[in-house]
């Protein structure tokens, strides 16, 4: 059999353009990697009030969202096709409620000592927290919108510390 | 053993406030349910150009994002703690590139004939498509931001057709 | 090729004894099926006090255990090899703390309208709740023991209502 | 809609060519669907002898392969991107050892009452049984080859009964 | 945006009490960790006789339970919300039948070289073995009870060797 | 309690013959491990033409198969019961179409630095690529057959480089 790299007349190679692959990180050094992601969810103020008073029929919204976020961080390599499996050593999730604007701010952090970074894990955790908030409150509010999700900070690896903040981040009250 | 509903002096019942549970839909009718979700991802224009020319090192970004979205729709009950498992009969994903604004618009649709709706499945698909775009392009662009994700339309079930569009949806060029 | 049921001299059939298979339920009627399971976890009284005061370092033990239980009920067909996949329509979990005996009583209920019962789903939920309690408290208490887990009640299907209670169930104060 | 390579003013639609999607089966009737798949694994005769005598160090090869096959049938929608989730009502696996030729013949059957067929589930089960045989015996035999896997029979659905047998199926002793 | 730790008048911080998180083990040393767990299942003596004679309709009960246990050990981080993913290097399962008492004793062991222990993996394996026994025999015996499950021994890590045995462990014949 | 290895009159030990277990690799050295697997799929020439022209209704067959293969490599420890979880550092998939013979040749490669090899991961990837091709084309071709799948090459570990090629590999045009 001709190797897949040697074409002949009757062969058509398909690998040229698409070349989807899980990037080779075999030679990379293991270093401490950290990442922080943020997501912002807009709800109707009365929905936020129900969450704060723990009166949403499905249960404690933020507690469920927090656990969903942690489990989603661990599930990232099964969810995002080209992500490398990696040994997460920490996942944290915190929430801040901005009552007057009707906003929930989600911040997640992830950590590992490995050859690749954990920013996708942190971002997946933050967005799944937002999806869980949607799921738990959708019976009383069909306007819930994930307004913004991004990686705010990552460190470790060859690029060192990278920080980012979208222009429109700060909602003026 | 006293049933968990009958407390005595030395017992402390824990179910009162939290009451997290998978809502009982046993008695609901099976009807055709449909949902459409949208997500918007902002990238640097040159990143968008690389995607269009299929020059991102990890491979064809939109094709991978599309498949990730479909598989995520199916994984929704494993990802979102209180979602019911349901027999998805269709999942579709489409993309629109707005080159000048540096935007990718994602639209997903999901369908089932069942006792509960599929809006979380559609929203999960749209968000995971966005996460996949982030993952595949993060090596060349650390500013990628999921700017917006919401359920635009759902039908079937007791509420009938519900449509929603956030105010800030249309970005003016 | 001879069919796998027709052996000849040189063949050795392997299906006779072992015959592991997912039992055929194609012809069974879809009826409402319900099941209740119970599990009992023994901890040191001071561990129970920490749980009640929400002072366990890993977080709110019962809330995490509850969510783990619900997600485990949904994961049952992936976990228990010969279980049929089925559309769970409800999962509930409640806890009762018996402070003086150092016990947490777990009760789970599951429901579906399908061809097979949901007792394994209910029992899996109860047991995974217990495992989660172990995991969250093991740093402060290495004596945590799942003392008992069983299916207390199932209904629906050809056997109708079945109730069971082990002799040693009621711990005398 | 313009094709993905042909842009118009500022938009470029990407859905035309690729159009990967989970096909819509919402309108299809639920009927009894059955499928049978076969796979053939070639090993060195002495490996087959070790399997028969249950002397492979990792354990009972065929029992593990059988259970792996059943679980893989249930995992098919998570593994094959565009497969619909469906309620499997039966999975069976049988093996036939052809000692002189050094062959294991695997036959799997799957059943459901649903809108789509179960041939991919049956084929996935047969192939994963073969992979498991490879895994358990690779320490003593690096020549193990999955020589053939195909769907031999499917029934139910609009095409009715379809049977297939590849020309080269029967290995002559 | 004020950081999630700096509150102002209109903010309500939610992280204080609940603080569910995956504990940070980044700085812990990698050492050899081992754990042994035990579980005890009570069945009617005639059920035990059917198991021993391999006459349970669903197949070889102990073989299926053993494989389910091994796979469950690997699935632990997906099942138990705050467990760290870790590279299991060994999982073993053994059974002992006590015919006269109608008991199956399950013992599992797990091993890794990592920053955290494997006791939850071992305990999950033992309990899932018990759940599988229940599932496979429930058609002939509705009294099957998991009587006891606990971690009997763990070593490695900062606490060194820890052994535990519940008082009521030894059932007198 | 007598240990599971010390039997008495009334005990029957079950571990002797079957002894299914996840082999202990705790003491093995971590070295760079690589593996290459190949699979060959036969289709009707007109099906191959539809694939090349991207006219299969379900979408771009090879792109979906490629992604399914990569995700399957990551899912191998969940799919193959006794496989160790390991940190894959690379997965690659390439296709070669032999138009006149109606064949698709699949080649996958996997890499890790760990205590065990990655040949099962590579082989799982190759076979799941084949299963995906079957799934996407089955509506137009019921003769699709996985003709051959094997591990062609592995390196690293105590056996060093091992290469294998089945006799019947090269189909003569």
Coordinates of C-alpha atoms in Angstrom, one line a residue, chain C residues 17-21 23 54-60 64-65 67-68 71-72 75 79-84 117 119-120 123-124 127-128 130-132 134-136 138-139 142-151 154 159 162-164 166 168, chain E residues 17-21 23 54-60 64-65 67-68 71-72 75 79-84 117 119-120 123-124 127-128 130-132 134-136 138-139 142-151 154 159 162-164 166 168:
Chain C
X17 CA -23.4 -20.8 29.6
X18 CA -22.5 -17.1 29.7
X19 CA -25.3 -15.7 27.5
X20 CA -24.9 -12.1 28.9
X21 CA -27.4 -9.9 27.1
X23 CA -33.0 -8.6 27.9
X54 CA -22.2 24.0 56.2
X55 CA -18.6 24.0 57.4
X56 CA -17.2 21.2 55.3
X57 CA -14.3 22.7 53.3
X58 CA -15.5 21.3 49.9
X59 CA -18.9 23.0 50.2
X60 CA -22.6 22.2 50.9
X64 CA -23.8 18.4 46.0
X65 CA -25.0 14.9 46.9
X67 CA -27.3 16.9 42.3
X68 CA -24.9 14.0 42.0
X71 CA -27.2 13.1 37.4
X72 CA -26.3 9.5 38.4
X75 CA -26.2 8.0 33.8
X79 CA -22.9 2.6 34.5
X80 CA -24.8 -0.6 34.8
X81 CA -24.0 -2.8 31.9
X82 CA -27.3 -4.5 31.1
X83 CA -29.7 -1.6 32.0
X84 CA -31.9 -0.4 29.3
X117 CA -38.8 -0.2 35.6
X119 CA -35.6 0.7 40.5
X120 CA -32.0 0.6 39.4
X123 CA -30.9 2.8 43.7
X124 CA -28.0 4.2 41.7
X127 CA -25.9 5.1 46.3
X128 CA -24.1 7.9 44.4
X130 CA -23.8 8.3 49.6
X131 CA -20.6 8.2 47.7
X132 CA -20.6 11.9 47.3
X134 CA -18.1 10.2 51.5
X135 CA -16.0 12.1 49.1
X136 CA -16.9 15.5 50.5
X138 CA -13.4 12.1 53.9
X139 CA -10.8 14.7 54.8
X142 CA -12.4 8.2 57.6
X143 CA -15.1 6.1 59.2
X144 CA -18.0 7.0 56.9
X145 CA -19.9 3.9 56.0
X146 CA -22.8 3.3 53.6
X147 CA -24.7 1.0 56.0
X148 CA -27.6 0.1 53.9
X149 CA -29.1 0.6 50.4
X150 CA -32.1 -1.0 48.9
X151 CA -35.2 -0.6 46.8
X154 CA -41.6 -0.1 43.0
X159 CA -45.6 -7.4 39.1
X162 CA -43.7 -4.4 45.4
X163 CA -42.6 -3.2 48.8
X164 CA -39.6 -4.3 50.8
X166 CA -34.9 -5.1 55.4
X168 CA -32.3 -4.4 60.4
Chain E
X17 CA -21.2 30.0 52.7
X18 CA -21.5 27.5 49.9
X19 CA -18.1 27.7 48.4
X20 CA -18.4 24.4 46.5
X21 CA -15.2 23.9 44.6
X23 CA -10.0 21.5 46.0
X54 CA -24.6 -19.4 36.4
X55 CA -28.4 -19.7 36.0
X56 CA -29.4 -16.1 36.2
X57 CA -31.2 -15.2 33.0
X58 CA -29.2 -12.0 32.3
X59 CA -25.8 -13.9 32.4
X60 CA -22.8 -14.4 34.5
X64 CA -20.5 -8.5 34.7
X65 CA -20.3 -6.9 38.1
X67 CA -16.3 -5.3 34.7
X68 CA -18.9 -2.7 35.7
X71 CA -15.4 0.8 34.4
X72 CA -17.0 2.7 37.3
X75 CA -15.8 7.0 35.5
X79 CA -19.9 10.7 38.7
X80 CA -18.7 12.3 41.9
X81 CA -18.8 16.1 41.3
X82 CA -15.7 17.3 43.2
X83 CA -13.4 14.3 42.5
X84 CA -10.2 15.1 40.6
X117 CA -5.9 9.5 46.7
X119 CA -10.3 5.8 47.9
X120 CA -13.4 7.2 46.2
X123 CA -15.5 2.7 46.9
X124 CA -17.3 3.6 43.7
X127 CA -20.8 0.0 45.1
X128 CA -21.3 -0.3 41.4
X130 CA -23.2 -4.2 44.2
X131 CA -25.7 -2.2 42.0
X132 CA -24.9 -4.5 39.1
X134 CA -28.9 -6.0 42.1
X135 CA -29.7 -5.3 38.5
X136 CA -29.0 -8.7 37.2
X138 CA -33.8 -8.3 40.6
X139 CA -36.1 -10.3 38.5
X142 CA -36.5 -8.1 45.3
X143 CA -34.9 -8.3 48.7
X144 CA -31.3 -7.7 47.6
X145 CA -29.7 -5.2 50.0
X146 CA -26.3 -3.5 50.0
X147 CA -25.6 -4.0 53.7
X148 CA -22.3 -2.2 54.0
X149 CA -19.8 -0.3 51.9
X150 CA -16.7 1.4 53.2
X151 CA -13.0 2.2 52.6
X154 CA -5.7 3.7 52.1
X159 CA -1.9 10.8 56.2
X162 CA -5.2 4.5 57.4
X163 CA -7.2 1.4 58.1
X164 CA -10.9 1.2 59.2
X166 CA -16.9 -0.9 61.1
X168 CA -20.8 -4.6 62.8

